[in-house]
Amino acid sequence: MKDYPNTQLFIDGIWRDAIDGRTLAVIDPSTEDEIGHVAHAGRADLDAALEATARGFAIWRKVPAFERSKMLRDAASRLRAQADAIGAVMSAEQGKPVNQAVTELMGAADMTDWYAEEARRTYGQIIPARREGVLSYTVKDPVGPVVTFTPWNFPVSQIVKKMAAALAAGCSIIVKAPEETPAAPALMIRCFAEAGFPAGVIGLVYGDPAEISSYLIPHPTIAKISFTGSTVVGKHLAGLAGQHMKRATMELGGHGPAIITADADIDAAVSDLATFKFRNAGQICVSPTRFLVETPAYDTFLNGFTDYARSLKIGAGHEPGVDMGPLANERRITALESMVKDAEDRGARVVTGGRRIGNKGFFFEPTVLADVPVEASIMNEEPFGPIAIVNRFSDLGDAIAEANRLRYGLGAYAYAKDGLAQQRLRDEVQSGMVTINHLGMALPETPFGGIGDSGYGSEGGSYALESYLITRFVTQLH
Ligand code: NAD
């Protein structure tokens, strides 16, 4: 992309380079060309960010919720106005088609508006006292300065769902944004800064993720962490948070089961699930991955799904009409190639795709694997790429058992018409979120979160603010 912006740190209300001038290269995943760079924070930058966030918190916690709400709504409007420009930048650094990037930005603006409204509803509670003249009540206070670590798959919305909640609650926040996709988050944060958030309330840093998390999480200034990323890193950071008694929200990996019964509307199931599977080239934590189809509907579903996968137009995100861009980085190519080979070696059928496309840019074919044995690595590890596993079942209990076999429990999908089957799917599939006969997850007003190895805590919905608030109890005799 022409005019791809280099990215600076945002500390204490000022955009600036790292003190030691260090930078990291940014790569366009569709060409593998270096398109720019991002500042790499060192210890002195982090110390400055910590001091600023402490000062920012002292100011922001006293700003009335009504004013916080207005500022968030202003940021949301600025984000909407900038959506096309930021979307083009996001597409260049992340790979997704421009229209999907713009959709992400519009969704992030809606999310900001949702939290702007929730800011005004952080109600306490009056508790009936045991004695005349006593007033007992709870007060909701912001937990304190937050640090958040977010990944490259949704560079903006992953930040906004944490940052807008923290700001609504009255917390300051340091965002450690993804180094691979740094410019779109920075442009988004510029919209917030222009809405008038006081200096220090929002900080933005990039650098070595492990170095930053191991310094910031234990630091006494930080009260809470929120992480989105892989389960292995999440467990490490949750351990660190636990050791230092910091609040934590963990939004980790998944291995979405999708159960389709023989009586389901198969056309709707194919259309909804295939579209969602290949969105963002499958790099979505709630991407459906293990498709379990009842035998009488198996061939129809598999053929429909495969036709859709073959029809996709693959290319750079800025090309008109592109449905799926490249993967975000080379690590995904290596991981997917090895998972496909392992599945084939164990007897799975590659119905379509399975290979890298060309040798320039991180493009991978939309892939459908069938009859994949349960021992295959892809049945157990999150592929985080454009690969669907389509297996068959003849007993609903077996399909539910397979859905529940892994320790992941994030997004689950089901298509069924029979009422009893719907009830079993609703009640027995162990997952943080279940969507039946349509796709209805990940809206600002609905809770988003997992169980087991998929993490803990809820983002989105009326629950999301709770994790940025502390409940204090006061009892007073007049
Ligand atoms: P990774 O495990 O190296 O990194 C995942 C994310 O965690 C990245 O944003 C990275 O910057 C960050 N990270 C890594 N080590 C860290 C540390 N010590 N402290 C703080 N942050 C740290 O994996 P990756 O190759 O970038 O992504 C691949 C895997 O990550 C996928 O297979 C998927 O499971 C997971 N992932 C999940 C999501 C999600 O939305 N839940 C998003 C991106 C990646």
Coordinates of C-alpha atoms and ligand atoms in Angstrom, one line a residue:
M1 CA 0.0 0.0 0.0
K2 CA 1.2 3.5 -0.8
D3 CA 1.3 5.8 2.2
Y4 CA 1.3 3.0 4.8
P5 CA 1.9 4.9 8.1
N6 CA 4.8 4.0 10.4
T7 CA 3.6 3.6 14.0
Q8 CA 4.8 5.3 17.2
L9 CA 4.2 4.7 20.8
F10 CA 1.5 6.7 22.6
I11 CA 2.6 7.6 26.1
D12 CA 1.2 10.4 28.3
G13 CA -0.8 11.9 25.5
I14 CA 2.2 12.1 23.1
W15 CA 3.0 10.2 20.0
R16 CA 6.7 9.4 20.0
D17 CA 9.4 7.0 19.0
A18 CA 11.0 4.6 21.5
I19 CA 13.6 6.3 23.6
D20 CA 16.4 4.2 22.2
G21 CA 14.9 4.5 18.6
R22 CA 14.4 0.8 18.2
T23 CA 11.8 -0.3 15.6
L24 CA 10.4 -3.5 14.2
A25 CA 9.6 -4.2 10.5
V26 CA 6.0 -4.6 9.4
I27 CA 5.3 -7.0 6.5
D28 CA 2.5 -7.1 4.0
P29 CA 1.4 -10.7 4.2
S30 CA 0.2 -10.8 0.6
T31 CA 3.7 -9.9 -0.8
E32 CA 6.1 -10.5 2.1
D33 CA 7.5 -7.0 1.4
E34 CA 8.4 -4.7 4.3
I35 CA 5.9 -1.9 4.2
G36 CA 6.9 0.1 7.3
H37 CA 7.9 -0.1 10.9
V38 CA 6.6 0.2 14.4
A39 CA 8.4 1.6 17.5
H40 CA 9.8 -1.0 19.9
A41 CA 9.3 0.1 23.5
G42 CA 12.2 -0.5 25.9
R43 CA 12.2 -0.5 29.8
A44 CA 12.4 3.3 30.0
D45 CA 9.3 3.7 27.7
L46 CA 7.4 1.2 29.8
D47 CA 8.3 3.1 33.0
A48 CA 7.0 6.3 31.4
A49 CA 3.8 4.5 30.3
L50 CA 3.3 3.2 33.9
E51 CA 3.8 6.6 35.4
A52 CA 1.4 8.1 32.9
T53 CA -1.2 5.4 33.5
A54 CA -1.1 6.0 37.3
R55 CA -1.6 9.7 36.8
G56 CA -4.3 9.1 34.1
F57 CA -6.2 6.8 36.5
A58 CA -6.2 9.4 39.3
I59 CA -7.8 11.8 36.9
W60 CA -10.1 9.5 35.0
R61 CA -11.7 7.7 38.0
K62 CA -13.1 11.1 39.1
V63 CA -14.6 12.0 35.8
P64 CA -18.4 11.4 36.1
A65 CA -19.7 8.4 34.2
F66 CA -22.0 10.7 32.2
E67 CA -18.9 12.5 30.9
R68 CA -17.0 9.3 30.2
S69 CA -20.0 8.1 28.3
K70 CA -20.1 11.2 26.1
M71 CA -16.4 10.9 25.3
L72 CA -16.7 7.3 24.3
R73 CA -19.6 8.1 22.0
D74 CA -17.5 10.8 20.4
A75 CA -14.6 8.3 19.9
A76 CA -17.2 5.9 18.3
S77 CA -18.3 8.6 15.8
R78 CA -14.7 9.4 14.9
L79 CA -14.0 5.7 14.4
R80 CA -17.0 5.4 12.0
A81 CA -15.8 8.5 10.1
Q82 CA -12.3 7.0 9.7
A83 CA -13.5 3.4 9.0
D84 CA -12.6 3.3 5.3
A85 CA -9.1 4.9 5.8
I86 CA -8.2 2.7 8.7
G87 CA -9.7 -0.4 7.0
A88 CA -7.3 0.0 4.1
V89 CA -4.4 0.2 6.4
M90 CA -5.6 -2.9 8.4
S91 CA -6.0 -4.8 5.2
A92 CA -2.4 -4.0 4.1
E93 CA -0.8 -5.2 7.3
Q94 CA -3.2 -8.1 8.3
G95 CA -4.3 -9.4 4.9
K96 CA -8.1 -9.5 5.3
P97 CA -10.2 -8.0 2.5
V98 CA -10.8 -4.3 2.9
N99 CA -14.6 -4.7 3.2
Q100 CA -14.1 -7.1 6.2
A101 CA -11.6 -4.7 7.8
V102 CA -14.2 -1.9 7.5
T103 CA -16.9 -4.2 9.0
E104 CA -14.5 -4.8 11.9
L105 CA -14.1 -1.1 12.4
M106 CA -17.9 -0.4 12.3
G107 CA -18.4 -3.2 14.8
A108 CA -15.7 -1.7 17.0
A109 CA -17.6 1.7 16.9
D110 CA -20.8 -0.1 17.8
M111 CA -19.0 -1.8 20.7
T112 CA -17.7 1.6 21.9
D113 CA -21.3 3.0 21.9
W114 CA -22.5 0.0 23.9
Y115 CA -19.9 0.6 26.6
A116 CA -20.6 4.3 26.5
E117 CA -24.2 3.4 27.5
E118 CA -23.1 0.8 30.1
A119 CA -20.8 3.4 31.7
R120 CA -23.9 5.1 33.0
R121 CA -25.2 1.9 34.5
T122 CA -22.6 0.8 37.0
Y123 CA -25.2 0.7 39.8
G124 CA -24.5 -0.2 43.4
Q125 CA -27.1 -1.8 45.6
I126 CA -28.9 -0.8 48.8
I127 CA -29.0 -3.7 51.3
P128 CA -31.7 -3.8 53.9
A129 CA -30.1 -3.1 57.2
R130 CA -30.7 -5.1 60.4
R131 CA -31.0 -1.9 62.5
E132 CA -32.9 1.3 62.3
G133 CA -30.7 4.3 61.2
V134 CA -28.2 2.1 59.4
L135 CA -27.6 2.5 55.7
S136 CA -25.8 -0.3 54.0
Y137 CA -24.9 -0.2 50.3
T138 CA -22.4 -1.2 47.7
V139 CA -20.4 1.1 45.4
K140 CA -18.8 0.1 42.1
D141 CA -15.3 1.6 41.7
P142 CA -12.9 1.2 38.8
V143 CA -10.4 -1.6 39.6
G144 CA -7.4 0.5 38.6
P145 CA -4.9 0.8 35.7
V146 CA -5.3 -2.1 33.2
V147 CA -2.8 -3.6 30.8
T148 CA -4.1 -5.5 27.8
F149 CA -2.4 -7.8 25.3
T150 CA -4.2 -8.4 22.1
P151 CA -3.5 -10.3 18.9
W152 CA -3.3 -9.6 15.2
N153 CA -6.4 -11.5 13.9
F154 CA -8.8 -8.6 14.7
P155 CA -6.3 -5.9 15.3
V156 CA -8.8 -3.2 16.3
S157 CA -11.9 -5.0 17.7
Q158 CA -9.8 -7.1 20.1
I159 CA -8.5 -3.9 21.6
V160 CA -11.8 -2.0 21.6
K161 CA -13.7 -4.7 23.5
K162 CA -11.2 -4.4 26.4
M163 CA -10.3 -0.7 26.1
A164 CA -13.9 0.7 25.8
A165 CA -15.0 -1.5 28.8
A166 CA -12.0 -0.3 30.9
L167 CA -12.6 3.4 30.0
A168 CA -16.3 3.1 30.7
A169 CA -15.6 1.7 34.1
G170 CA -13.2 4.6 34.9
C171 CA -9.9 2.6 34.5
S172 CA -6.9 3.8 32.7
I173 CA -5.3 1.3 30.2
I174 CA -2.0 0.5 28.6
V175 CA -2.6 -1.4 25.4
K176 CA 0.1 -3.7 24.2
A177 CA -1.1 -4.0 20.6
P178 CA 0.1 -6.6 18.0
E179 CA 3.5 -5.8 16.4
E180 CA 2.5 -7.5 13.2
T181 CA -0.5 -5.2 12.7
P182 CA 0.4 -2.0 14.5
A183 CA -0.9 0.8 12.4
A184 CA -4.7 0.2 12.4
P185 CA -4.7 0.0 16.3
A186 CA -2.7 3.2 16.4
L187 CA -5.1 5.0 14.1
M188 CA -8.1 3.7 16.2
I189 CA -6.4 5.0 19.3
R190 CA -5.9 8.4 17.6
C191 CA -9.7 8.6 17.3
F192 CA -10.0 8.1 21.0
A193 CA -7.3 10.6 21.8
E194 CA -9.0 13.2 19.6
A195 CA -12.2 12.6 21.5
G196 CA -10.5 14.2 24.5
F197 CA -9.4 11.5 26.9
P198 CA -6.9 13.1 29.3
A199 CA -3.2 12.3 28.9
G200 CA -2.2 9.0 30.5
V201 CA -5.7 7.5 30.4
I202 CA -4.8 5.5 27.2
G203 CA -1.3 4.3 26.6
L204 CA -0.1 2.3 23.5
V205 CA 3.1 0.2 23.4
Y206 CA 4.6 -2.4 21.1
G207 CA 7.8 -4.4 21.5
D208 CA 8.8 -7.8 22.8
P209 CA 5.5 -9.3 24.1
A210 CA 7.2 -11.6 26.7
E211 CA 9.5 -8.7 27.9
I212 CA 6.5 -6.4 28.3
S213 CA 4.1 -8.8 30.0
S214 CA 6.8 -10.0 32.4
Y215 CA 7.5 -6.4 33.4
L216 CA 4.0 -4.9 33.4
I217 CA 1.9 -7.7 34.9
P218 CA 3.8 -7.9 38.3
H219 CA 4.3 -4.1 38.4
P220 CA 2.4 -2.6 41.5
T221 CA 0.8 0.1 39.3
I222 CA -1.2 -2.5 37.3
A223 CA -4.4 -3.8 38.8
K224 CA -5.8 -5.9 36.1
I225 CA -4.8 -7.7 32.9
S226 CA -6.8 -8.8 29.9
F227 CA -5.3 -11.1 27.3
T228 CA -6.6 -12.5 24.0
G229 CA -4.4 -15.1 22.3
S230 CA -3.3 -18.7 22.5
T231 CA -4.0 -21.0 25.4
V232 CA -0.4 -21.7 26.0
V233 CA 0.5 -18.0 26.4
G234 CA -2.7 -17.4 28.3
K235 CA -1.9 -20.0 30.9
H236 CA 1.5 -18.4 31.4
L237 CA 0.1 -14.9 31.8
A238 CA -2.7 -16.1 34.1
G239 CA 0.0 -17.8 36.3
L240 CA 1.9 -14.5 36.4
A241 CA -1.3 -12.6 37.3
G242 CA -2.2 -15.1 40.0
Q243 CA 1.3 -14.9 41.5
H244 CA 0.9 -11.2 41.9
M245 CA -2.9 -11.3 42.7
K246 CA -3.9 -9.3 39.7
R247 CA -7.4 -9.6 38.2
A248 CA -7.3 -11.4 34.8
T249 CA -9.6 -12.0 31.8
M250 CA -8.4 -14.7 29.4
E251 CA -9.9 -15.0 26.0
L252 CA -8.0 -17.9 24.5
G253 CA -8.2 -20.5 21.7
G254 CA -11.1 -22.7 20.6
H255 CA -11.8 -25.7 18.4
G256 CA -15.4 -25.0 17.5
P257 CA -17.7 -28.0 17.0
A258 CA -20.6 -27.7 14.6
I259 CA -23.2 -30.4 14.8
I260 CA -25.6 -30.8 11.9
T261 CA -28.5 -33.3 12.2
A262 CA -30.2 -35.0 9.3
D263 CA -33.4 -33.0 9.6
A264 CA -31.6 -29.6 9.7
D265 CA -31.9 -27.0 7.0
I266 CA -28.7 -28.1 5.2
D267 CA -28.7 -25.2 2.8
A268 CA -28.7 -22.7 5.7
A269 CA -26.1 -24.7 7.6
V270 CA -23.8 -24.8 4.6
S271 CA -24.3 -21.1 3.7
D272 CA -23.9 -19.8 7.3
L273 CA -21.1 -22.1 8.4
A274 CA -19.0 -22.1 5.2
T275 CA -19.1 -18.3 5.0
F276 CA -18.0 -18.0 8.6
K277 CA -15.3 -20.8 8.4
F278 CA -13.3 -19.0 5.8
R279 CA -13.9 -15.5 7.1
N280 CA -10.6 -13.9 8.1
A281 CA -9.0 -17.0 6.5
G282 CA -10.2 -19.0 9.5
Q283 CA -8.1 -17.0 12.0
I284 CA -10.9 -16.6 14.4
C285 CA -11.0 -18.0 17.9
V286 CA -14.7 -19.0 17.5
S287 CA -14.2 -20.4 14.0
P288 CA -16.2 -23.6 13.4
T289 CA -13.6 -26.4 12.9
R290 CA -15.0 -29.9 13.7
F291 CA -18.2 -30.3 11.5
L292 CA -20.1 -33.3 12.7
V293 CA -22.8 -34.3 10.3
E294 CA -25.5 -37.0 10.7
T295 CA -24.9 -39.7 8.1
P296 CA -28.0 -39.2 5.9
A297 CA -27.1 -35.5 5.4
Y298 CA -23.4 -36.0 5.2
D299 CA -22.8 -36.1 1.4
T300 CA -25.2 -33.1 0.8
F301 CA -23.4 -31.0 3.4
L302 CA -19.9 -32.0 2.4
N303 CA -20.6 -31.3 -1.3
G304 CA -22.2 -28.0 -0.6
F305 CA -19.4 -26.9 1.7
T306 CA -16.7 -28.0 -0.7
D307 CA -18.4 -26.2 -3.6
Y308 CA -18.3 -23.0 -1.5
A309 CA -14.7 -23.5 -0.6
R310 CA -13.7 -23.9 -4.3
S311 CA -15.7 -20.9 -5.3
L312 CA -13.8 -18.4 -3.1
K313 CA -11.7 -15.7 -4.7
I314 CA -8.3 -15.6 -3.0
G315 CA -6.1 -12.6 -3.3
A316 CA -4.6 -9.5 -1.6
G317 CA -7.1 -7.7 0.7
H318 CA -7.2 -4.6 -1.5
E319 CA -8.1 -6.5 -4.7
P320 CA -11.7 -6.0 -5.7
G321 CA -14.0 -9.0 -5.1
V322 CA -11.6 -10.9 -2.9
D323 CA -13.3 -13.2 -0.4
M324 CA -10.2 -14.5 1.5
G325 CA -6.8 -12.9 1.9
P326 CA -3.5 -14.4 2.9
L327 CA -2.8 -15.8 6.4
A328 CA -1.4 -13.1 8.7
N329 CA 2.1 -14.6 9.0
E330 CA 4.4 -17.5 7.9
R331 CA 3.9 -19.4 11.2
R332 CA 0.3 -20.2 10.2
I333 CA 1.5 -21.7 6.9
T334 CA 4.0 -24.0 8.6
A335 CA 1.4 -25.0 11.2
L336 CA -1.3 -25.8 8.7
E337 CA 1.0 -27.7 6.3
S338 CA 2.1 -29.9 9.1
M339 CA -1.5 -30.5 10.3
V340 CA -2.7 -31.4 6.9
K341 CA 0.2 -33.8 6.3
D342 CA -0.4 -35.5 9.7
A343 CA -4.2 -35.9 9.0
E344 CA -3.4 -37.4 5.5
D345 CA -0.8 -39.8 7.0
R346 CA -3.5 -40.9 9.5
G347 CA -6.0 -41.7 6.7
A348 CA -8.0 -38.5 6.3
R349 CA -9.3 -37.5 2.9
V350 CA -8.3 -34.1 1.5
V351 CA -11.5 -33.2 -0.4
T352 CA -10.3 -29.8 -1.5
G353 CA -7.3 -27.6 -0.9
G354 CA -4.6 -28.5 1.6
R355 CA -1.6 -26.6 0.2
R356 CA 0.0 -23.2 0.2
I357 CA -0.8 -21.1 -2.9
G358 CA 2.4 -20.0 -4.7
N359 CA 5.5 -19.1 -2.8
K360 CA 5.1 -15.4 -2.3
G361 CA 2.6 -14.2 0.2
F362 CA 1.1 -16.3 2.9
F363 CA -1.8 -17.7 0.9
F364 CA -3.4 -21.0 1.8
E365 CA -6.1 -22.9 -0.1
P366 CA -9.5 -23.1 1.5
T367 CA -9.4 -26.7 2.7
V368 CA -11.9 -29.4 3.5
L369 CA -10.8 -32.6 5.2
A370 CA -13.1 -35.6 5.5
D371 CA -13.2 -38.6 7.8
V372 CA -10.4 -37.3 10.0
P373 CA -9.4 -39.8 12.7
V374 CA -9.6 -38.4 16.3
E375 CA -5.9 -39.0 16.8
A376 CA -4.9 -36.5 14.1
S377 CA -3.3 -33.4 15.5
I378 CA -5.9 -31.2 13.7
M379 CA -8.7 -32.8 15.7
N380 CA -6.9 -31.7 18.9
E381 CA -5.1 -28.5 18.2
E382 CA -6.6 -25.3 17.0
P383 CA -5.8 -25.0 13.3
F384 CA -6.4 -21.2 13.2
G385 CA -6.6 -21.2 9.5
P386 CA -9.0 -22.0 6.5
I387 CA -9.4 -25.7 7.2
A388 CA -12.7 -27.5 7.9
I389 CA -12.9 -31.0 9.2
V390 CA -16.1 -32.7 8.1
N391 CA -16.8 -36.0 9.9
R392 CA -20.0 -38.0 10.2
F393 CA -22.1 -39.4 13.1
S394 CA -25.1 -41.6 13.6
D395 CA -25.9 -41.0 17.2
L396 CA -26.5 -37.5 18.6
G397 CA -25.0 -38.5 21.9
D398 CA -21.8 -39.5 20.2
A399 CA -21.6 -36.1 18.4
I400 CA -22.1 -34.3 21.6
A401 CA -19.4 -36.4 23.3
E402 CA -17.0 -35.5 20.5
A403 CA -17.9 -31.8 20.8
N404 CA -17.1 -32.0 24.5
R405 CA -14.0 -34.2 24.1
L406 CA -11.5 -31.3 24.1
R407 CA -10.7 -29.0 27.0
Y408 CA -11.6 -26.1 24.7
G409 CA -15.0 -24.6 25.1
L410 CA -15.5 -21.3 23.3
G411 CA -18.0 -21.2 20.3
A412 CA -20.2 -24.1 19.4
Y413 CA -22.7 -24.4 16.5
A414 CA -25.7 -26.6 15.8
Y415 CA -28.3 -27.0 13.1
A416 CA -31.3 -29.2 13.9
K417 CA -35.1 -28.9 13.5
D418 CA -36.2 -31.6 16.1
G419 CA -37.1 -29.9 19.4
L420 CA -35.6 -32.7 21.6
A421 CA -32.3 -32.5 19.6
Q422 CA -32.2 -28.7 20.0
Q423 CA -32.7 -29.1 23.7
R424 CA -29.9 -31.6 24.0
L425 CA -27.6 -29.4 22.0
R426 CA -28.5 -26.4 24.1
D427 CA -28.1 -28.2 27.4
E428 CA -25.3 -30.7 26.8
V429 CA -22.7 -29.0 24.6
Q430 CA -20.2 -27.7 27.0
S431 CA -19.1 -24.3 25.6
G432 CA -19.1 -20.7 26.6
M433 CA -21.3 -19.8 23.7
V434 CA -23.7 -21.9 21.6
T435 CA -25.6 -20.7 18.5
I436 CA -28.4 -22.9 17.1
N437 CA -29.9 -22.6 13.6
H438 CA -28.3 -19.2 12.9
L439 CA -25.1 -17.3 13.6
G440 CA -25.7 -14.9 16.5
M441 CA -22.5 -14.5 18.6
A442 CA -20.0 -11.8 19.2
L443 CA -22.4 -8.8 19.3
P444 CA -21.7 -5.9 21.6
E445 CA -24.7 -6.7 23.7
T446 CA -24.0 -10.4 24.1
P447 CA -21.4 -12.0 26.5
F448 CA -18.4 -13.4 24.8
G449 CA -16.1 -15.9 26.6
G450 CA -15.0 -19.4 27.1
I451 CA -14.7 -22.2 29.6
G452 CA -11.8 -24.7 30.3
D453 CA -8.8 -24.1 28.1
S454 CA -10.6 -21.3 26.2
G455 CA -10.2 -19.1 29.2
Y456 CA -12.4 -17.2 31.7
G457 CA -14.2 -13.9 32.0
S458 CA -16.8 -12.4 29.8
E459 CA -16.3 -9.7 27.2
G460 CA -19.4 -8.0 25.7
G461 CA -22.8 -7.7 27.2
S462 CA -23.7 -6.3 30.5
Y463 CA -21.3 -8.6 32.3
A464 CA -18.2 -7.2 30.7
L465 CA -17.9 -4.1 32.8
E466 CA -17.9 -6.2 36.0
S467 CA -14.3 -7.3 35.6
Y468 CA -13.1 -3.7 35.5
L469 CA -15.0 -2.8 38.7
I470 CA -14.6 -3.6 42.3
T471 CA -17.6 -3.8 44.6
R472 CA -17.1 -2.0 47.9
F473 CA -19.5 -2.3 50.8
V474 CA -20.3 0.6 53.1
T475 CA -22.5 0.5 56.2
Q476 CA -23.2 3.6 58.1
L477 CA -25.2 4.5 61.2
H478 CA -26.7 7.9 61.0
Ligands
NAD1 P1 1.5 -16.9 20.0 O1 1.0 -17.9 21.0 O2 2.9 -16.7 19.7 O3 0.9 -15.5 20.2 C1 -0.5 -15.2 20.4 C2 -0.6 -13.8 20.9 O4 0.0 -13.7 22.2 C3 0.1 -12.8 20.0 O5 -0.7 -11.6 19.9 C4 1.4 -12.5 20.8 O6 1.9 -11.2 20.6 C5 1.0 -12.7 22.2 N1 2.0 -13.2 23.1 C6 2.9 -14.2 22.8 N2 3.7 -14.4 23.9 C7 3.4 -13.4 24.8 C8 3.8 -13.1 26.1 N3 4.8 -13.8 26.7 N4 3.3 -12.1 26.7 C9 2.3 -11.3 26.2 N5 1.8 -11.6 24.9 C10 2.3 -12.7 24.3 O7 0.8 -17.4 18.7 P2 0.7 -16.8 17.2 O8 1.5 -17.5 16.3 O9 0.8 -15.3 17.2 O10 -0.8 -17.2 17.0 C11 -1.2 -18.5 16.9 C12 -2.1 -19.0 17.9 O11 -2.5 -18.0 18.8 C13 -3.3 -19.6 17.2 O12 -3.1 -20.9 17.0 C14 -4.4 -19.3 18.2 O13 -4.6 -20.4 19.0 C15 -3.9 -18.2 19.0 N6 -4.6 -16.9 18.8 C16 -5.8 -16.7 19.3 C17 -6.5 -15.6 19.1 C18 -7.8 -15.4 19.7 O14 -8.6 -14.6 19.1 N7 -8.2 -16.0 20.8 C19 -5.9 -14.6 18.3 C20 -4.6 -14.8 17.8 C21 -4.0 -15.9 18.0

